[in-house]
CSV table of C-alpha atoms in Angstrom, one decimal:
chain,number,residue,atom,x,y,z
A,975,UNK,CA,0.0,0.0,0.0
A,976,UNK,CA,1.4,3.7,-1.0
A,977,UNK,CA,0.7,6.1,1.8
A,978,UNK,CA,-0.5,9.4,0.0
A,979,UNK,CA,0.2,12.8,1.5
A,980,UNK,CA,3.5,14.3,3.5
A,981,UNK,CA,4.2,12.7,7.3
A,982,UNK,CA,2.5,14.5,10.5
A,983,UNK,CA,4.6,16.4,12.1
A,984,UNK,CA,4.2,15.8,15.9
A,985,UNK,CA,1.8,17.6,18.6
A,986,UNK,CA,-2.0,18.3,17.5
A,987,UNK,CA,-3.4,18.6,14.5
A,988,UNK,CA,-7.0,20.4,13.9
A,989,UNK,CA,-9.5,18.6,12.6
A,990,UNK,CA,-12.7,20.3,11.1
A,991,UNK,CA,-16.5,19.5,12.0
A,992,UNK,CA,-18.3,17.6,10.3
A,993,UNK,CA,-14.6,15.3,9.2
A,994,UNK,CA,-14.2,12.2,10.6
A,995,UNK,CA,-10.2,11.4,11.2
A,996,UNK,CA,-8.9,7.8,11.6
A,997,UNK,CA,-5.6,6.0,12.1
A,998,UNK,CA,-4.9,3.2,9.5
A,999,UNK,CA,-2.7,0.2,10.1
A,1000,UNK,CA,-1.4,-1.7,7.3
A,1001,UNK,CA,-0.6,-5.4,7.5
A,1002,UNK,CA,1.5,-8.0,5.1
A,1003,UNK,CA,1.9,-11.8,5.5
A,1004,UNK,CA,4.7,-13.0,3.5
A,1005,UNK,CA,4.3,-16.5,3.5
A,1006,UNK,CA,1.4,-18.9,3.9
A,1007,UNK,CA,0.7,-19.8,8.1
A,1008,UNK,CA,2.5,-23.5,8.5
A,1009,UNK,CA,-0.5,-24.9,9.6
A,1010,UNK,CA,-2.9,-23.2,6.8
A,1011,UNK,CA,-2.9,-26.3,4.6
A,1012,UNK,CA,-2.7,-29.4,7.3
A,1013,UNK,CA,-6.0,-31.0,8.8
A,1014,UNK,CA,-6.6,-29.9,11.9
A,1015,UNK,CA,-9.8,-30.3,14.0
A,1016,UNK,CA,-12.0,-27.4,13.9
A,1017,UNK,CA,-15.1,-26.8,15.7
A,1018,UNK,CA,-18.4,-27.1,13.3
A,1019,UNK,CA,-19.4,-23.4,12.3
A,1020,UNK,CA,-22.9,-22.7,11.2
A,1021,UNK,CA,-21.7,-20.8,8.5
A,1022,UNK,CA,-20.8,-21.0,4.7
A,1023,UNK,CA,-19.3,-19.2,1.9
A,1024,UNK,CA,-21.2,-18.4,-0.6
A,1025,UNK,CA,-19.3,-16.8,-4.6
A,1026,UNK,CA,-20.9,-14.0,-5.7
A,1027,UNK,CA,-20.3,-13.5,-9.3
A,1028,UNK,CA,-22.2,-10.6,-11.4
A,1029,UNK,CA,-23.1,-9.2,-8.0
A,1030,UNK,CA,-25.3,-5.9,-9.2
A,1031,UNK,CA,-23.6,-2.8,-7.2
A,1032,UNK,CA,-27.7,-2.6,-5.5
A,1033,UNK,CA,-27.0,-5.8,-3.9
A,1034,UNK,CA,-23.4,-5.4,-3.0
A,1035,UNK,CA,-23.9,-1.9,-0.9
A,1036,UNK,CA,-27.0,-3.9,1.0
A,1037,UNK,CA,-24.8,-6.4,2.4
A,1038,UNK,CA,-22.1,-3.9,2.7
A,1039,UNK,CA,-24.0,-1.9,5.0
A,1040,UNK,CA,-25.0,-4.2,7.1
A,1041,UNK,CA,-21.7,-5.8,7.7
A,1042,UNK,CA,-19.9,-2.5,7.8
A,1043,UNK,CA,-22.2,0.5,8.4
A,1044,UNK,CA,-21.9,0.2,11.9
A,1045,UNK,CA,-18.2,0.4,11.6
A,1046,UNK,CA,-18.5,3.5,9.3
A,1047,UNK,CA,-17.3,1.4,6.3
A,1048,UNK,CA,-18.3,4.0,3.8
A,1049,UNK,CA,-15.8,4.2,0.9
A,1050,UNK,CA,-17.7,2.0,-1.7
A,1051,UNK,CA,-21.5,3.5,-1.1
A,1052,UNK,CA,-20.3,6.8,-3.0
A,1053,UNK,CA,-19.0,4.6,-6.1
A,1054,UNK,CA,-21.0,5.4,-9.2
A,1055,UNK,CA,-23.1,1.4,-10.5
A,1056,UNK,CA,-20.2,1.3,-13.4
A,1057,UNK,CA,-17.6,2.0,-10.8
A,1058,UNK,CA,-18.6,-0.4,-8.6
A,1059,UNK,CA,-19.6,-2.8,-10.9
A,1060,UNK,CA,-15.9,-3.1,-12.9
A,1061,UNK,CA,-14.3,-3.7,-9.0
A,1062,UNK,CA,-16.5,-6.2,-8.0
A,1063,UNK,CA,-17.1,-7.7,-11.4
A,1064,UNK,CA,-13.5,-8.2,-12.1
A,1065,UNK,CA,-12.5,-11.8,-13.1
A,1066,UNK,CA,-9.3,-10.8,-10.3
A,1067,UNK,CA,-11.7,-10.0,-7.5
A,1068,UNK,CA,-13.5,-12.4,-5.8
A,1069,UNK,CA,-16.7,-11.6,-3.5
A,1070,UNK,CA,-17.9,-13.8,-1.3
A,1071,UNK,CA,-20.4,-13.3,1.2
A,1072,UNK,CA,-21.1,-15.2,4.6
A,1073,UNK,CA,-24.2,-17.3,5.2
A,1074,UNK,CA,-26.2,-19.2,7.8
A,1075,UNK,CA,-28.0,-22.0,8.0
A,1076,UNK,CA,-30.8,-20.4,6.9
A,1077,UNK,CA,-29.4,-18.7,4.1
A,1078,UNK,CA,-29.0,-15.1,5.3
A,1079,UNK,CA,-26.0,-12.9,4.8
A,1080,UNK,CA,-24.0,-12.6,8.0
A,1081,UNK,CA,-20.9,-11.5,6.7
A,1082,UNK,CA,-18.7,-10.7,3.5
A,1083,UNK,CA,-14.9,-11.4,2.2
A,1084,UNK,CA,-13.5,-9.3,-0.8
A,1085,UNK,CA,-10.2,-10.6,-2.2
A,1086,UNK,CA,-8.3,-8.5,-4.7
A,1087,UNK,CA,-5.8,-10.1,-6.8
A,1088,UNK,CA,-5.3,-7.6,-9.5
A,1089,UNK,CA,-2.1,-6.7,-8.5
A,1090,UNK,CA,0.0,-9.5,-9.4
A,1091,UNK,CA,1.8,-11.6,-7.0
A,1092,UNK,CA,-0.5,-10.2,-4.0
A,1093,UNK,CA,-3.7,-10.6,-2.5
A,1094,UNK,CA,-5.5,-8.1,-0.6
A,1095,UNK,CA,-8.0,-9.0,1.7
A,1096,UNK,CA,-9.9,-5.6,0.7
A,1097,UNK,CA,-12.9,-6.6,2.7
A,1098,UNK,CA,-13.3,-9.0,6.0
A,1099,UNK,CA,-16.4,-8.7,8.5
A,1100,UNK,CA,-19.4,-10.6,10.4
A,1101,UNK,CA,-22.7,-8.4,11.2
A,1102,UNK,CA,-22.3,-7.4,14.6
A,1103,UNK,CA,-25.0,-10.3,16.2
A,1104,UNK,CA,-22.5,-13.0,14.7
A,1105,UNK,CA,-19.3,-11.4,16.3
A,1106,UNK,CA,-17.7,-12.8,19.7
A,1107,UNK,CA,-17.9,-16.1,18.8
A,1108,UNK,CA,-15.4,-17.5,17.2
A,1109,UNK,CA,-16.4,-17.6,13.8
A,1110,UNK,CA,-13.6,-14.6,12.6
A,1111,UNK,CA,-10.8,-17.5,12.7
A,1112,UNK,CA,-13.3,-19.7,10.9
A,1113,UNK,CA,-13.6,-17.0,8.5
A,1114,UNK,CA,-9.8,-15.9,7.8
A,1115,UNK,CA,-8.7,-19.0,8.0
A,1116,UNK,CA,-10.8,-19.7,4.6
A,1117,UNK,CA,-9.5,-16.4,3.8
A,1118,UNK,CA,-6.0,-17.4,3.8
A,1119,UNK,CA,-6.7,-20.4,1.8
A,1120,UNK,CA,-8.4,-18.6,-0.8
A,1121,UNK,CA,-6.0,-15.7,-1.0
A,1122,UNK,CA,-2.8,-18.2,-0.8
A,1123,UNK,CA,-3.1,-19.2,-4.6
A,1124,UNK,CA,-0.5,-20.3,-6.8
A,1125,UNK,CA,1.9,-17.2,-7.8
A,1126,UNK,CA,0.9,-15.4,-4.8
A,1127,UNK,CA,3.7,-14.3,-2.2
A,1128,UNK,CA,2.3,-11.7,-0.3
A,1129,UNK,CA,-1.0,-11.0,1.5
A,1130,UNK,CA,-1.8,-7.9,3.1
A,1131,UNK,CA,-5.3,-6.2,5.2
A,1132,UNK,CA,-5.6,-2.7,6.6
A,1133,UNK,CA,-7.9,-2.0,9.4
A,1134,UNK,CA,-8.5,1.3,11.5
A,1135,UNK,CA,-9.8,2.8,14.5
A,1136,UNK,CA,-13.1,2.8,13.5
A,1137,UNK,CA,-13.1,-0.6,13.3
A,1138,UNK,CA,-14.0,-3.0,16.2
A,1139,UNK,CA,-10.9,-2.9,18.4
A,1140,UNK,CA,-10.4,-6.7,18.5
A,1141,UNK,CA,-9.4,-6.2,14.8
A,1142,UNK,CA,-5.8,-5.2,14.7
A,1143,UNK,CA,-4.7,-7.7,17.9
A,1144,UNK,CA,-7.0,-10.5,15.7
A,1145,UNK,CA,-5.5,-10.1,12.4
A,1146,UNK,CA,-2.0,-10.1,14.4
A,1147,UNK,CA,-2.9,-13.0,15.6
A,1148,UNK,CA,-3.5,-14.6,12.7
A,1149,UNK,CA,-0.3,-14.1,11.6
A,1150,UNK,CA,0.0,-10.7,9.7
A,1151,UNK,CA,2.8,-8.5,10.8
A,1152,UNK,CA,2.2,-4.7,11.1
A,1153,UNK,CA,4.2,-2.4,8.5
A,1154,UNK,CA,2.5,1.2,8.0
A,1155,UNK,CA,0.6,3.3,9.7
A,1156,UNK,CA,-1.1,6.9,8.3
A,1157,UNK,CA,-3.9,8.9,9.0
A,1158,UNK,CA,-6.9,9.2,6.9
A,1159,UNK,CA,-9.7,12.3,7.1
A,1160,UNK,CA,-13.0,12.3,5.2
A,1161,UNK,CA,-16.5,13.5,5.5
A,1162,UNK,CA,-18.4,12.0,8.3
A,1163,UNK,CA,-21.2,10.1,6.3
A,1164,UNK,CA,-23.3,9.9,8.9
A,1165,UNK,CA,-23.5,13.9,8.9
A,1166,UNK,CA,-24.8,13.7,4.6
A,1167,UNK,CA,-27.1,10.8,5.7
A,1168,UNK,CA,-24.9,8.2,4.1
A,1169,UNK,CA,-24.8,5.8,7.1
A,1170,UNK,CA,-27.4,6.4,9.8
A,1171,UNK,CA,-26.7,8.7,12.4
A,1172,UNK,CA,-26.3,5.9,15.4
A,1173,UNK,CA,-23.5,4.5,13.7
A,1174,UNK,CA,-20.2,4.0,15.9
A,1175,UNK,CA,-20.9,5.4,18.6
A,1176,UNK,CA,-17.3,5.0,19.3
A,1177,UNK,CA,-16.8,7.8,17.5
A,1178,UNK,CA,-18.8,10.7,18.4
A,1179,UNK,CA,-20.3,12.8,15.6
A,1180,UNK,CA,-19.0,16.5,15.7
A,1181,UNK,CA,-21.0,18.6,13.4
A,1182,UNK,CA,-24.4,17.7,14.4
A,1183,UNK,CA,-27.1,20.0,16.0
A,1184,UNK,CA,-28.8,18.4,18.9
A,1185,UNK,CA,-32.5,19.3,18.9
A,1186,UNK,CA,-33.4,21.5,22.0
A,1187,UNK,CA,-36.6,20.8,24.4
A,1188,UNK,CA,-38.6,22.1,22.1
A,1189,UNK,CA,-37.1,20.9,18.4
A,1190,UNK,CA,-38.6,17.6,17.1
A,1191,UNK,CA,-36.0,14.6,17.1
């Protein structure tokens, strides 16, 4: 990943209402985890993967949102159809999403390997209701297998601080070693109506008017 933009100096930096700043960490594996291709006993997980090819750019930003909204995953609900539709469409991209028993999306992978020799896991999540119980390892583990094909040598991820805090300590976890770190301002989406307003409440909208006693809600 090429980090854009001069380096911070230190001390403060401003930060206007109605932007939304987060810190990025970028992560690389290099080489396949030893155990990745070996049997080993896994607990059964009431899940599946499930390819989505020719995945209309309506139906992509549904599950999108609900996998990610909360986490004020935002980037790919401004895309233009065509836009959207050439990533996901891609023959080098592959989109999976995450089902239960039942059939109903839970999650979603993205894996981008239109650069050659690497694989980005672009995308990695569970709806929030799924989280906490150990289906994330079940999930990157057929991750890794899928992003480990021939001709690959190096995988990489990002997450931020707007994601769920178990991510960065999870994906190290997993094996993925740590190698950049920037800082990355935009447009809080909640404030254009983008993402609803209750979104991460982790991170505290600046830019909003409250409504007084006697303003309707």
């Amino acid at each position: 990943m090429d980090i854009p933009g001069a380096p911070l100096t230190e001390g403060y930096h401003n930060v206007r209402n109605g932007d939304l700043p987060c810190v990025v960490t970028a992560l690389e594996m290099l080489a396949p985890p030893a155990d990745l291709k070996r049997l080993v006993p896994e607990p059964e997980v009431p899940l599946a993967l499930k390819r989505w090819k020719d995945c209309s750019a309506e139906k992509y930003r549904l599950l999108y949102k609900r996998v990610g909204g909360y986490w004020i995953w935002w980037s790919r609900l401004v895309k233009p159809d065509a836009e959207l539709e050439a990533i996901i469409r891609d023959p080098a991209v592959q989109l999976y999403a995450v089902t239960d028993r039942a059939g109903v999306e839970v999650g979603m992978l993205e894996l981008d390997f239109r650069e050659q020799g690497q694989c980005e896991i672009v995308f990695f999540g569970l709806v929030v209701k799924a989280t906490g119980k150990g289906f994330g390892k079940w999930l990157m583990r057929r991750a890794l297998q899928l992003a480990w094909a021939p001709g690959v040598e190096r995988v990489w991820v990002h997450t931020c601080t707007l994601d769920d805090p178990n991510a960065l300590p999870f994906y190290m976890k997993r094996g993925f070693r740590p190698y950049a770190r920037f800082v990355e301002v935009f447009p809080d989406p909640r404030l254009s109506g983008l993402l609803p307003a209750d979104s991460a409440p982790h991170a505290p909208v600046l830019g909003m008017v409250e409504p007084g006693p006697d303003q309707p809600e």
